[in-house]
Each structure stands twice: as structure tokens, then as C-alpha cells.
mmCIF file of C-alpha atoms and ligand atoms in Angstrom:
data_model
loop_
_atom_site.group_PDB
_atom_site.id
_atom_site.type_symbol
_atom_site.label_atom_id
_atom_site.label_comp_id
_atom_site.label_asym_id
_atom_site.label_seq_id
_atom_site.Cartn_x
_atom_site.Cartn_y
_atom_site.Cartn_z
ATOM 1 C CA MET A 271 5.924 12.478 -11.387
ATOM 2 C CA ASN A 272 7.746 15.573 -10.231
ATOM 3 C CA HIS A 273 11.446 15.575 -10.677
ATOM 4 C CA VAL A 274 13.678 16.798 -7.868
ATOM 5 C CA SER A 275 17.284 17.696 -8.481
ATOM 6 C CA SER A 276 19.674 19.127 -5.908
ATOM 7 C CA LYS A 277 21.202 21.302 -8.674
ATOM 8 C CA LYS A 278 17.930 23.113 -9.373
ATOM 9 C CA SER A 279 17.080 26.099 -7.235
ATOM 10 C CA ALA A 280 13.509 26.768 -8.374
ATOM 11 C CA ALA A 281 10.729 24.216 -8.733
ATOM 12 C CA THR A 282 8.569 24.224 -11.860
ATOM 13 C CA THR A 283 5.384 26.122 -11.060
ATOM 14 C CA VAL A 284 2.141 24.151 -11.289
ATOM 15 C CA THR A 285 -0.906 26.159 -12.415
ATOM 16 C CA ALA A 286 -4.532 25.498 -11.523
ATOM 17 C CA GLN A 287 -5.144 24.612 -15.184
ATOM 18 C CA ASP A 288 -2.246 22.055 -15.172
ATOM 19 C CA LEU A 289 -3.719 20.339 -12.116
ATOM 20 C CA PHE A 290 -7.270 20.484 -13.438
ATOM 21 C CA ASP A 291 -6.175 18.958 -16.796
ATOM 22 C CA LYS A 292 -4.815 15.965 -14.874
ATOM 23 C CA LEU A 293 -7.545 15.474 -12.287
ATOM 24 C CA GLN A 294 -10.759 16.424 -14.098
ATOM 25 C CA HIS A 295 -11.691 12.814 -14.976
ATOM 26 C CA ILE A 296 -11.738 11.630 -11.357
ATOM 27 C CA LYS A 297 -15.285 10.902 -10.310
ATOM 28 C CA MET A 298 -15.096 7.921 -7.950
ATOM 29 C CA GLY A 299 -14.777 9.638 -4.594
ATOM 30 C CA GLY A 300 -17.787 11.952 -4.863
ATOM 31 C CA THR A 301 -17.024 15.362 -3.394
ATOM 32 C CA VAL A 302 -13.755 14.199 -1.751
ATOM 33 C CA CYS A 303 -12.112 13.455 -5.093
ATOM 34 C CA HIS A 304 -13.965 15.769 -7.431
ATOM 35 C CA PHE A 305 -11.730 18.465 -8.883
ATOM 36 C CA SER A 306 -13.104 21.713 -10.318
ATOM 37 C CA LEU A 307 -10.826 24.436 -11.684
ATOM 38 C CA LYS A 308 -11.707 26.474 -8.581
ATOM 39 C CA LYS A 309 -10.650 23.658 -6.237
ATOM 40 C CA CYS A 310 -7.398 23.218 -8.198
ATOM 41 C CA ALA A 311 -6.724 26.967 -7.835
ATOM 42 C CA GLU A 312 -7.078 26.578 -4.060
ATOM 43 C CA LEU A 313 -4.642 23.642 -4.022
ATOM 44 C CA VAL A 314 -1.787 24.963 -6.197
ATOM 45 C CA PRO A 315 -0.251 27.453 -3.703
ATOM 46 C CA ALA A 316 0.461 24.611 -1.247
ATOM 47 C CA ILE A 317 1.667 22.344 -4.087
ATOM 48 C CA ASN A 318 4.136 24.954 -5.326
ATOM 49 C CA GLU A 319 5.379 25.724 -1.827
ATOM 50 C CA ILE A 320 5.929 22.019 -1.122
ATOM 51 C CA ASN A 321 7.758 21.469 -4.426
ATOM 52 C CA GLN A 322 10.088 24.379 -3.623
ATOM 53 C CA LEU A 323 10.689 23.138 -0.070
ATOM 54 C CA LYS A 324 11.623 19.704 -1.393
ATOM 55 C CA ILE A 325 14.441 21.266 -3.391
ATOM 56 C CA ASP A 326 15.568 23.575 -0.592
ATOM 57 C CA LYS A 327 15.638 20.786 1.991
ATOM 58 C CA ASN A 328 16.759 17.888 -0.240
ATOM 59 C CA ALA A 329 13.559 15.988 0.479
ATOM 60 C CA VAL A 330 11.456 13.543 -1.514
ATOM 61 C CA ILE A 331 7.833 12.548 -1.120
ATOM 62 C CA LEU A 332 6.851 8.891 -1.324
ATOM 63 C CA ALA A 333 3.105 8.388 -1.708
ATOM 64 C CA HIS A 334 0.966 5.280 -1.651
ATOM 65 C CA SER A 335 -1.629 5.083 -4.464
ATOM 66 C CA TYR A 336 -4.426 5.351 -1.860
ATOM 67 C CA VAL A 337 -3.605 8.919 -0.788
ATOM 68 C CA SER A 338 -5.448 11.901 -2.272
ATOM 69 C CA PRO A 339 -4.897 12.685 -5.983
ATOM 70 C CA GLU A 340 -3.551 16.200 -5.299
ATOM 71 C CA ILE A 341 -0.675 14.539 -3.375
ATOM 72 C CA VAL A 342 -0.099 11.814 -5.980
ATOM 73 C CA TYR A 343 -0.159 14.204 -8.961
ATOM 74 C CA GLY A 344 0.880 17.453 -7.287
ATOM 75 C CA VAL A 345 3.876 16.715 -5.080
ATOM 76 C CA ALA A 346 4.853 13.013 -5.019
ATOM 77 C CA ASP A 347 8.229 11.895 -6.427
ATOM 78 C CA PHE A 348 7.473 8.194 -6.063
ATOM 79 C CA VAL A 349 4.015 6.576 -6.142
ATOM 80 C CA GLY A 350 3.339 2.875 -5.832
ATOM 81 C CA ASP A 351 2.418 -0.139 -3.750
ATOM 82 C CA SER A 352 4.155 -0.913 -0.477
ATOM 83 C CA TYR A 353 6.755 -3.193 -2.085
ATOM 84 C CA GLN A 354 7.820 -0.650 -4.701
ATOM 85 C CA LEU A 355 7.853 2.177 -2.151
ATOM 86 C CA SER A 356 10.129 0.175 0.168
ATOM 87 C CA LYS A 357 12.556 -0.194 -2.771
ATOM 88 C CA ASP A 358 12.228 3.511 -3.642
ATOM 89 C CA ALA A 359 13.038 4.390 -0.034
ATOM 90 C CA VAL A 360 16.365 2.582 -0.478
ATOM 91 C CA SER A 361 17.164 4.082 -3.879
ATOM 92 C CA THR A 362 16.644 7.748 -3.056
ATOM 93 C CA THR A 363 19.658 9.897 -2.181
ATOM 94 C CA ALA A 364 17.544 12.621 -0.557
ATOM 95 C CA LYS A 365 18.210 13.390 3.104
ATOM 96 C CA ILE A 366 14.559 13.638 4.071
ATOM 97 C CA ILE A 367 11.742 11.240 3.144
ATOM 98 C CA VAL A 368 8.176 12.423 3.619
ATOM 99 C CA PHE A 369 6.079 9.267 3.555
ATOM 100 C CA ALA A 370 2.468 10.000 2.636
ATOM 101 C CA ALA A 371 0.793 6.693 3.506
ATOM 102 C CA VAL A 372 0.411 5.026 6.909
ATOM 103 C CA ARG A 373 2.927 5.088 9.758
ATOM 104 C CA PHE A 374 4.134 1.482 9.385
ATOM 105 C CA MET A 375 5.156 2.166 5.762
ATOM 106 C CA GLY A 376 7.178 5.151 6.995
ATOM 107 C CA GLU A 377 8.707 2.896 9.654
ATOM 108 C CA THR A 378 9.803 0.484 6.914
ATOM 109 C CA ALA A 379 11.570 3.380 5.165
ATOM 110 C CA GLN A 380 13.300 4.297 8.451
ATOM 111 C CA ILE A 381 14.313 0.679 9.136
ATOM 112 C CA LEU A 382 16.006 0.612 5.728
ATOM 113 C CA ASN A 383 17.482 4.144 6.011
ATOM 114 C CA PRO A 384 18.673 4.784 9.565
ATOM 115 C CA LYS A 385 20.621 7.898 8.523
ATOM 116 C CA LYS A 386 17.699 9.592 6.794
ATOM 117 C CA LYS A 387 14.971 11.610 8.423
ATOM 118 C CA VAL A 388 11.555 10.048 7.772
ATOM 119 C CA LEU A 389 8.540 12.288 8.311
ATOM 120 C CA ILE A 390 4.919 11.145 8.552
ATOM 121 C CA PRO A 391 2.250 13.670 7.580
ATOM 122 C CA ALA A 392 -0.747 11.350 8.259
ATOM 123 C CA SER A 393 -2.799 12.634 11.176
ATOM 124 C CA LEU A 394 -4.169 9.149 11.993
ATOM 125 C CA ASP A 395 -1.698 6.553 13.209
ATOM 126 C CA GLY A 396 -1.848 2.832 12.407
ATOM 127 C CA CYS A 397 -4.757 1.137 10.653
ATOM 128 C CA THR A 398 -7.269 -1.558 11.610
ATOM 129 C CA LEU A 399 -5.001 -4.287 10.267
ATOM 130 C CA ALA A 400 -1.707 -3.107 11.771
ATOM 131 C CA ASP A 401 -3.427 -2.386 15.103
ATOM 132 C CA SER A 402 -4.812 -5.919 15.360
ATOM 133 C CA ILE A 403 -1.583 -7.388 16.764
ATOM 134 C CA ASN A 404 1.313 -6.229 18.952
ATOM 135 C CA ALA A 405 4.800 -7.570 19.697
ATOM 136 C CA ALA A 406 3.816 -9.276 23.000
ATOM 137 C CA GLN A 407 1.070 -11.219 21.191
ATOM 138 C CA VAL A 408 3.572 -12.394 18.568
ATOM 139 C CA ARG A 409 5.986 -13.516 21.311
ATOM 140 C CA ASP A 410 3.179 -15.561 22.923
ATOM 141 C CA LEU A 411 2.278 -17.130 19.577
ATOM 142 C CA ARG A 412 5.927 -17.998 18.957
ATOM 143 C CA LYS A 413 6.041 -19.943 22.244
ATOM 144 C CA LYS A 414 3.016 -21.973 21.155
ATOM 145 C CA PHE A 415 4.096 -22.450 17.519
ATOM 146 C CA PHE A 416 7.832 -22.656 18.199
ATOM 147 C CA ASP A 417 8.704 -24.654 15.063
ATOM 148 C CA TYR A 418 6.815 -22.372 12.632
ATOM 149 C CA THR A 419 8.343 -19.670 10.433
ATOM 150 C CA PHE A 420 6.600 -16.414 11.311
ATOM 151 C CA VAL A 421 5.651 -14.439 8.208
ATOM 152 C CA CYS A 422 4.272 -10.939 8.694
ATOM 153 C CA TYR A 423 2.503 -8.704 6.220
ATOM 154 C CA ILE A 424 4.195 -5.318 5.720
ATOM 155 C CA ASN A 425 1.096 -3.720 7.294
ATOM 156 C CA THR A 426 2.483 -4.281 10.810
ATOM 157 C CA THR A 427 4.450 -2.101 13.219
ATOM 158 C CA ALA A 428 8.257 -2.218 13.424
ATOM 159 C CA GLU A 429 7.951 -3.969 16.820
ATOM 160 C CA VAL A 430 5.853 -6.752 15.277
ATOM 161 C CA LYS A 431 8.247 -7.134 12.334
ATOM 162 C CA ALA A 432 11.099 -7.400 14.843
ATOM 163 C CA GLU A 433 9.444 -10.533 16.303
ATOM 164 C CA CYS A 434 8.926 -12.212 12.902
ATOM 165 C CA ASP A 435 11.198 -14.035 10.441
ATOM 166 C CA VAL A 436 10.081 -12.879 7.001
ATOM 167 C CA CYS A 437 8.078 -9.864 5.874
ATOM 168 C CA VAL A 438 5.818 -9.972 2.780
ATOM 169 C CA THR A 439 3.687 -7.528 0.801
ATOM 170 C CA SER A 440 0.599 -8.155 -1.300
ATOM 171 C CA ALA A 441 2.895 -8.158 -4.349
ATOM 172 C CA ASN A 442 5.066 -11.091 -3.226
ATOM 173 C CA VAL A 443 3.222 -12.999 -0.457
ATOM 174 C CA TYR A 444 2.522 -16.135 -2.531
ATOM 175 C CA ASP A 445 6.003 -16.396 -4.100
ATOM 176 C CA VAL A 446 7.824 -15.730 -0.826
ATOM 177 C CA VAL A 447 5.827 -18.261 1.208
ATOM 178 C CA ALA A 448 6.196 -20.888 -1.539
ATOM 179 C CA ARG A 449 9.998 -20.430 -1.366
ATOM 180 C CA ILE A 450 10.366 -20.650 2.431
ATOM 181 C CA GLU A 451 12.118 -23.936 3.285
ATOM 182 C CA ASN A 452 10.049 -24.654 6.419
ATOM 183 C CA ASN A 453 6.655 -26.204 5.650
ATOM 184 C CA LYS A 454 5.172 -24.760 8.822
ATOM 185 C CA ILE A 455 4.133 -21.139 8.360
ATOM 186 C CA TYR A 456 2.411 -18.783 10.778
ATOM 187 C CA PHE A 457 1.029 -15.841 8.790
ATOM 188 C CA LEU A 458 -0.083 -12.586 10.440
ATOM 189 C CA PRO A 459 -2.090 -10.439 10.890
ATOM 190 C CA ASP A 460 -4.618 -10.661 7.987
ATOM 191 C CA LYS A 461 -6.941 -13.670 8.216
ATOM 192 C CA PHE A 462 -8.314 -13.280 4.686
ATOM 193 C CA MET A 463 -4.859 -13.035 3.185
ATOM 194 C CA GLY A 464 -3.959 -16.107 5.274
ATOM 195 C CA LYS A 465 -6.926 -18.030 3.845
ATOM 196 C CA ASN A 466 -6.108 -16.842 0.317
ATOM 197 C CA LEU A 467 -2.536 -17.969 0.860
ATOM 198 C CA ILE A 468 -3.692 -21.488 1.795
ATOM 199 C CA ALA A 469 -5.856 -21.641 -1.351
ATOM 200 C CA GLU A 470 -3.041 -20.392 -3.594
ATOM 201 C CA MET A 471 -0.532 -22.911 -2.173
ATOM 202 C CA LYS A 472 -3.036 -25.686 -3.031
ATOM 203 C CA VAL A 473 -3.331 -24.366 -6.601
ATOM 204 C CA ARG A 474 0.468 -24.297 -6.872
ATOM 205 C CA LYS A 475 0.702 -27.782 -5.283
ATOM 206 C CA VAL A 476 3.034 -26.426 -2.592
ATOM 207 C CA LYS A 477 2.618 -28.437 0.612
ATOM 208 C CA LYS A 478 2.441 -26.092 3.590
ATOM 209 C CA ASP A 479 0.870 -26.214 7.019
ATOM 210 C CA ILE A 480 -0.322 -22.588 7.289
ATOM 211 C CA ARG A 481 -1.835 -21.006 10.384
ATOM 212 C CA TYR A 482 -3.020 -17.439 10.457
ATOM 213 C CA TYR A 483 -4.007 -14.642 12.816
ATOM 214 C CA GLU A 484 -7.488 -13.056 12.946
ATOM 215 C CA GLY A 485 -6.850 -9.430 11.832
ATOM 216 C CA THR A 486 -8.720 -7.758 8.958
ATOM 217 C CA CYS A 487 -8.615 -4.559 6.933
ATOM 218 C CA TYR A 488 -11.870 -2.664 7.435
ATOM 219 C CA VAL A 489 -11.857 -1.472 3.797
ATOM 220 C CA HIS A 490 -11.362 -4.822 2.054
ATOM 221 C CA GLU A 491 -13.503 -6.960 4.363
ATOM 222 C CA GLU A 492 -16.571 -4.989 3.243
ATOM 223 C CA TYR A 493 -16.616 -6.514 -0.260
ATOM 224 C CA THR A 494 -18.884 -9.520 -0.814
ATOM 225 C CA PRO A 495 -19.546 -12.000 -3.656
ATOM 226 C CA GLU A 496 -23.160 -10.715 -3.737
ATOM 227 C CA GLN A 497 -21.908 -7.253 -4.748
ATOM 228 C CA ILE A 498 -19.897 -8.840 -7.562
ATOM 229 C CA GLN A 499 -22.925 -10.839 -8.725
ATOM 230 C CA GLN A 500 -25.025 -7.679 -8.824
ATOM 231 C CA ILE A 501 -22.426 -5.845 -10.917
ATOM 232 C CA ARG A 502 -22.028 -8.841 -13.267
ATOM 233 C CA LEU A 503 -25.788 -8.838 -13.899
ATOM 234 C CA GLU A 504 -25.627 -5.199 -14.916
ATOM 235 C CA TYR A 505 -22.320 -5.449 -16.807
ATOM 236 C CA PRO A 506 -21.815 -9.026 -18.103
ATOM 237 C CA LYS A 507 -18.368 -8.222 -19.531
ATOM 238 C CA VAL A 508 -17.030 -6.556 -16.403
ATOM 239 C CA LYS A 509 -13.543 -7.572 -15.208
ATOM 240 C CA VAL A 510 -13.369 -7.906 -11.435
ATOM 241 C CA VAL A 511 -9.983 -6.945 -10.024
ATOM 242 C CA SER A 512 -9.306 -7.521 -6.320
ATOM 243 C CA HIS A 513 -6.684 -7.085 -3.639
ATOM 244 C CA PRO A 514 -5.548 -10.170 -1.642
ATOM 245 C CA GLU A 515 -6.896 -8.586 1.566
ATOM 246 C CA CYS A 516 -10.432 -9.381 0.263
ATOM 247 C CA ARG A 517 -12.446 -12.386 1.476
ATOM 248 C CA PRO A 518 -11.705 -15.749 -0.235
ATOM 249 C CA GLU A 519 -15.266 -15.808 -1.702
ATOM 250 C CA VAL A 520 -14.479 -12.473 -3.366
ATOM 251 C CA ILE A 521 -11.101 -13.683 -4.628
ATOM 252 C CA GLN A 522 -12.732 -16.803 -6.137
ATOM 253 C CA ASN A 523 -15.146 -14.582 -8.058
ATOM 254 C CA SER A 524 -12.440 -12.255 -9.415
ATOM 255 C CA ASP A 525 -10.723 -12.153 -12.796
ATOM 256 C CA PHE A 526 -7.461 -10.867 -11.351
ATOM 257 C CA VAL A 527 -5.930 -10.625 -7.859
ATOM 258 C CA GLY A 528 -2.834 -8.623 -6.966
ATOM 259 C CA SER A 529 -1.215 -5.736 -5.142
ATOM 260 C CA THR A 530 -2.337 -2.221 -6.016
ATOM 261 C CA ALA A 531 0.536 -1.868 -8.526
ATOM 262 C CA GLN A 532 -0.273 -5.260 -10.083
ATOM 263 C CA MET A 533 -3.966 -4.277 -10.346
ATOM 264 C CA LEU A 534 -2.950 -1.134 -12.215
ATOM 265 C CA GLU A 535 -0.664 -3.086 -14.534
ATOM 266 C CA TYR A 536 -3.446 -5.617 -15.246
ATOM 267 C CA MET A 537 -5.770 -2.765 -16.238
ATOM 268 C CA LEU A 538 -3.145 -1.359 -18.588
ATOM 269 C CA LYS A 539 -2.727 -4.692 -20.390
ATOM 270 C CA GLU A 540 -6.306 -5.991 -20.338
ATOM 271 C CA LYS A 541 -7.953 -5.323 -23.687
ATOM 272 C CA SER A 542 -11.107 -7.493 -23.611
ATOM 273 C CA GLY A 543 -12.910 -5.974 -20.607
ATOM 274 C CA LYS A 544 -15.233 -3.053 -21.267
ATOM 275 C CA GLU A 545 -15.846 -2.229 -17.615
ATOM 276 C CA PHE A 546 -13.739 -2.820 -14.524
ATOM 277 C CA LEU A 547 -14.740 -3.296 -10.904
ATOM 278 C CA MET A 548 -11.827 -2.462 -8.606
ATOM 279 C CA LEU A 549 -12.170 -4.045 -5.168
ATOM 280 C CA THR A 550 -9.756 -1.887 -3.231
ATOM 281 C CA GLU A 551 -9.419 1.622 -1.806
ATOM 282 C CA CYS A 552 -10.614 4.140 -4.366
ATOM 283 C CA GLY A 553 -7.364 6.122 -4.496
ATOM 284 C CA LEU A 554 -6.338 3.446 -6.979
ATOM 285 C CA SER A 555 -9.509 4.027 -8.999
ATOM 286 C CA SER A 556 -8.670 7.742 -9.062
ATOM 287 C CA ARG A 557 -5.249 6.901 -10.504
ATOM 288 C CA LEU A 558 -6.892 4.765 -13.171
ATOM 289 C CA GLN A 559 -9.205 7.594 -14.148
ATOM 290 C CA VAL A 560 -6.218 9.904 -14.533
ATOM 291 C CA GLU A 561 -3.932 7.438 -16.309
ATOM 292 C CA MET A 562 -6.512 5.470 -18.339
ATOM 293 C CA PRO A 563 -9.485 7.839 -18.748
ATOM 294 C CA HIS A 564 -10.924 5.747 -21.632
ATOM 295 C CA LYS A 565 -11.468 2.698 -19.345
ATOM 296 C CA ARG A 566 -14.780 2.573 -17.527
ATOM 297 C CA LEU A 567 -14.873 1.873 -13.803
ATOM 298 C CA VAL A 568 -18.075 0.641 -12.182
ATOM 299 C CA GLY A 569 -19.058 0.162 -8.545
ATOM 300 C CA SER A 570 -18.856 2.459 -5.565
ATOM 301 C CA CYS A 571 -15.955 4.120 -3.824
ATOM 302 C CA THR A 572 -14.427 3.011 -0.508
ATOM 303 C CA LEU A 573 -11.997 5.272 1.290
ATOM 304 C CA CYS A 574 -9.340 4.285 3.831
ATOM 305 C CA ARG A 575 -9.549 6.945 6.549
ATOM 306 C CA TYR A 576 -5.916 6.349 7.544
ATOM 307 C CA MET A 577 -4.506 6.880 4.057
ATOM 308 C CA LYS A 578 -6.825 9.805 3.421
ATOM 309 C CA SER A 579 -5.634 11.500 6.627
ATOM 310 C CA ASN A 580 -2.614 12.738 4.612
ATOM 311 C CA THR A 581 -3.138 16.312 3.429
ATOM 312 C CA LEU A 582 -1.100 18.951 1.599
ATOM 313 C CA THR A 583 -1.374 21.128 4.722
ATOM 314 C CA ASP A 584 0.256 18.445 6.858
ATOM 315 C CA ILE A 585 2.963 17.770 4.262
ATOM 316 C CA LEU A 586 3.774 21.477 4.287
ATOM 317 C CA ARG A 587 3.801 21.541 8.064
ATOM 318 C CA VAL A 588 6.147 18.549 8.467
ATOM 319 C CA LEU A 589 8.528 19.984 5.877
ATOM 320 C CA LYS A 590 8.586 23.394 7.568
ATOM 321 C CA ASN A 591 8.395 22.589 11.279
ATOM 322 C CA PRO A 592 8.474 18.879 12.051
ATOM 323 C CA THR A 593 7.601 17.921 15.626
ATOM 324 C CA GLN A 594 8.771 14.779 17.441
ATOM 325 C CA LYS A 595 5.430 13.147 16.609
ATOM 326 C CA ASP A 596 5.978 13.624 12.862
ATOM 327 C CA LEU A 597 9.358 11.880 12.944
ATOM 328 C CA VAL A 598 9.830 8.115 12.858
ATOM 329 C CA ILE A 599 11.985 7.250 15.855
ATOM 330 C CA LEU A 600 12.846 3.594 16.377
ATOM 331 C CA ASP A 601 14.656 1.743 19.112
ATOM 332 C CA GLU A 602 17.913 0.530 17.473
ATOM 333 C CA ALA A 603 17.547 -3.074 18.704
ATOM 334 C CA VAL A 604 14.008 -3.191 17.263
ATOM 335 C CA ARG A 605 15.185 -1.612 13.999
ATOM 336 C CA LEU A 606 17.947 -4.185 13.526
ATOM 337 C CA LYS A 607 15.626 -7.142 14.157
ATOM 338 C CA ALA A 608 12.934 -5.686 11.855
ATOM 339 C CA LEU A 609 15.620 -5.062 9.210
ATOM 340 C CA LYS A 610 16.477 -8.787 9.201
ATOM 341 C CA CYS A 611 12.809 -9.594 8.622
ATOM 342 C CA ILE A 612 12.515 -7.131 5.703
ATOM 343 C CA GLU A 613 15.831 -8.219 4.175
ATOM 344 C CA ALA A 614 14.603 -11.811 4.247
ATOM 345 C CA MET A 615 11.688 -10.627 2.078
ATOM 346 C CA PHE A 616 14.071 -9.083 -0.475
ATOM 347 C CA THR A 617 16.158 -12.283 -0.526
ATOM 348 C CA TYR A 618 13.171 -14.591 -1.064
ATOM 349 C CA THR A 619 11.618 -12.247 -3.627
ATOM 350 C CA GLU A 620 14.760 -12.121 -5.717
ATOM 351 C CA ARG A 621 15.421 -15.863 -5.419
ATOM 352 C CA LYS A 622 14.057 -17.882 -8.364
ATOM 353 C CA SER A 623 11.831 -20.866 -7.495
ATOM 354 C CA SER A 624 13.720 -24.158 -7.696
HETATM 355 P P1 13P B 892 -0.363 -2.654 -1.508
HETATM 356 O O1 13P B 892 0.923 -3.136 -0.972
HETATM 357 O O2 13P B 892 -0.990 -3.602 -2.469
HETATM 358 O O3 13P B 892 -0.224 -1.301 -2.069
HETATM 359 O O4 13P B 892 -1.418 -2.585 -0.302
HETATM 360 C C1 13P B 892 -1.250 -1.811 0.810
HETATM 361 C C2 13P B 892 -2.468 -1.713 1.624
HETATM 362 O O5 13P B 892 -2.495 -1.057 2.624
HETATM 363 C C3 13P B 892 -3.636 -2.433 1.178
HETATM 364 O O6 13P B 892 -4.667 -2.205 2.056
HETATM 365 FE FE1 SF4 B 893 -4.834 -0.513 6.584
HETATM 366 FE FE2 SF4 B 893 -6.832 -1.377 5.091
HETATM 367 FE FE3 SF4 B 893 -6.184 1.204 5.064
HETATM 368 FE FE4 SF4 B 893 -4.591 -0.647 3.887
HETATM 369 S S1 SF4 B 893 -6.657 -0.054 3.293
HETATM 370 S S2 SF4 B 893 -3.934 1.034 5.229
HETATM 371 S S3 SF4 B 893 -4.825 -2.368 5.353
HETATM 372 S S4 SF4 B 893 -6.986 0.028 6.815
#
């Protein structure tokens, strides 16, 4: 990743050839993620301007693995899943955080860093999952299920987190829920993750009464066991790697399930599989093609329109002239309540199972 130091005054210049050398193996996203030398030459002026602005303004760029490769490999200082990025947001000493992902991930960075300026370059707000529930709906549910611990996925707004007890990410959902003292859990908003959570607690022999909300991610709900079967017929040795937002029938037919960072780590370690089917947004597949070009990916590409609404042009714009809309601004009472919910996640994640 790029290195930013406040002592340096000039950023290292990236050439079109440098970028092309990194991105030439990406094939998954068709024209969206296909990089010719000519396309790289068009991208490098913005990349170099952004890298210089980061130094001048003491800013860092946090990018989720789903955003476009030119952001991940051209300008990002930190790349990862939502859990790792929330930790990176705490560790950075930069004054400005540009969060190339979705707004609620930027909100998490702001909740944890009230003194820093958090800027959101994504032109589309929210996502199908985060938009499926609001704070008033959580308050109503809490009246009905008053003795339940409310666990929210990180893909929720700050207002929703403020109404819940413990936040989780795809990297820690099973461990955190297993460690919560209360046996009654209300999980929101992802119904498939809720169902997968019930199944995993059974496997672990953890007794929990789990209820869940009805939200879904439009990217992950598209995958079906029939698609897996088809791929297995063609490639009998394929390893199927899925995200916990997929349907339970997909999870049951997978060789590995985990957060985007855990999926990447599995691929790095897995030696027996010849081909891999990644059931998640194809930004992750692009990363695999850059970082493990010798591993073969099969299957088609699915894009998340919210993540892919981050562009170099918008990153440049928010660094140069941020508007009120680009900034994360949170009500302080909401921020403090949401902070408690996120801190509970860190506490449960770091606590060893008894
Ligand atoms: P990860 O936390 O696994 O990166 O997932 C985030 C997300 O938005 C999945 O759809
Ligand atoms: Fe939301 Fe799904 Fe996109 Fe993740 S992949 S940001 S859950 S719409």
C-alpha cells in the first residue's frame, strides 16, 4: 500500500506502467475492471494528485476491498474488511480520513474518531442492507423483545447502532454472539446472516434463542446452490468460498465461509484447490487476481453499485473542496450511544471464550 509520512513533502510518482503491471491480470469485472496501459495512463494523473494531497493535508484513505482496483492499488493506505478498517480508523494519526466504501463504514470511523474529519467520496448513500431498517423500527422491536440483547451488523446507520447493544461484523459475528451472556438475541438487519448464525450456534452447541430481522444484501442474495452445483460439475476440484451474507443453502454447499479478509486469507493458505469460486462482490476477486495471479477464479462477477460509486474523481474532489454532504456529521448523543455498541464488539471480540 502507499505509505504516507508527514515528514515527506513529495509523493512517489506512479507511472502508467507501474499501475498496469499491478492491474493487468484483473479480468473478472469485464470492461469495468479491465486495465489496458492506455486506461492506466488516463488514471495516473488523478492518482498522483491524490497521493500528493494526502501528504499536504495529512489525510489517509481507507478503502474496502470491494471498491475499484485503481483506488485499492493507486491511492489507498489501508485496505480490508469492515472489522480491520474500523481498527485502522482508530490507529491512524492523520487528521483527515477519506473512507472509500459505504457511508455507514465512514460513520463508524467518525464514531470512533470524533476529532477527525471523515470524508465520504461515494456518490450513492447507504446500501440495500443498511437501508432495510431505521432507528424507530429498532425502538419498536425493543419494546416487543424487551429482554433480548440487540445485536446489529456493522452494515447499519449510526442511528440504528445507537439503539442496539452490540455491533458485529462478518469477521466476528459467530464468536461475539456465542460470548454474549444473554441467551436471547435479536440480530439485525440481515436475515440470511441471522439464519446462518442460528445454524452455527447449533454446530458449536451454544444454546441461544435467536430472532432476526428481514433485511438482505442484494449482491449476496443472488447466489444459489444451483449455481454452485453447475460450477462443481464443470470443475470438480473447485473450492467454494462464501460470505456469511449468502443464503444458508449456499453456506451449506461451501468449503469456506468468512469475511472478505478471511476469504482472502483462506485463498492464500489453501493449496489443494485448483479453482476457486468466490461468492461475494467481485472487488475481492480483483484483489485475488492481483495478489495471487497463479490461482484460477471461476464464475461470474457481481458488482455492488454502492461500493463501486467511489471514484478517483470524487476522492480528488472531497480532498480539494469538501462540501457538507461529503462530511460525516453525527449528533453527539447518537455518536455516544453508537460508540458503546461498537466498543462492546471490541470487548467481546478480544475476550477469550470461557
Ligand atoms: P466485510 O466486513 O466482510 O468486508 O463485508 C462488508 C460488506 O459490505 C459485505 O457485503
Ligand atoms: Fe451493502 Fe451488499 Fe453492497 Fe455490502 S455488498 S455494501 S451489504 S449492498
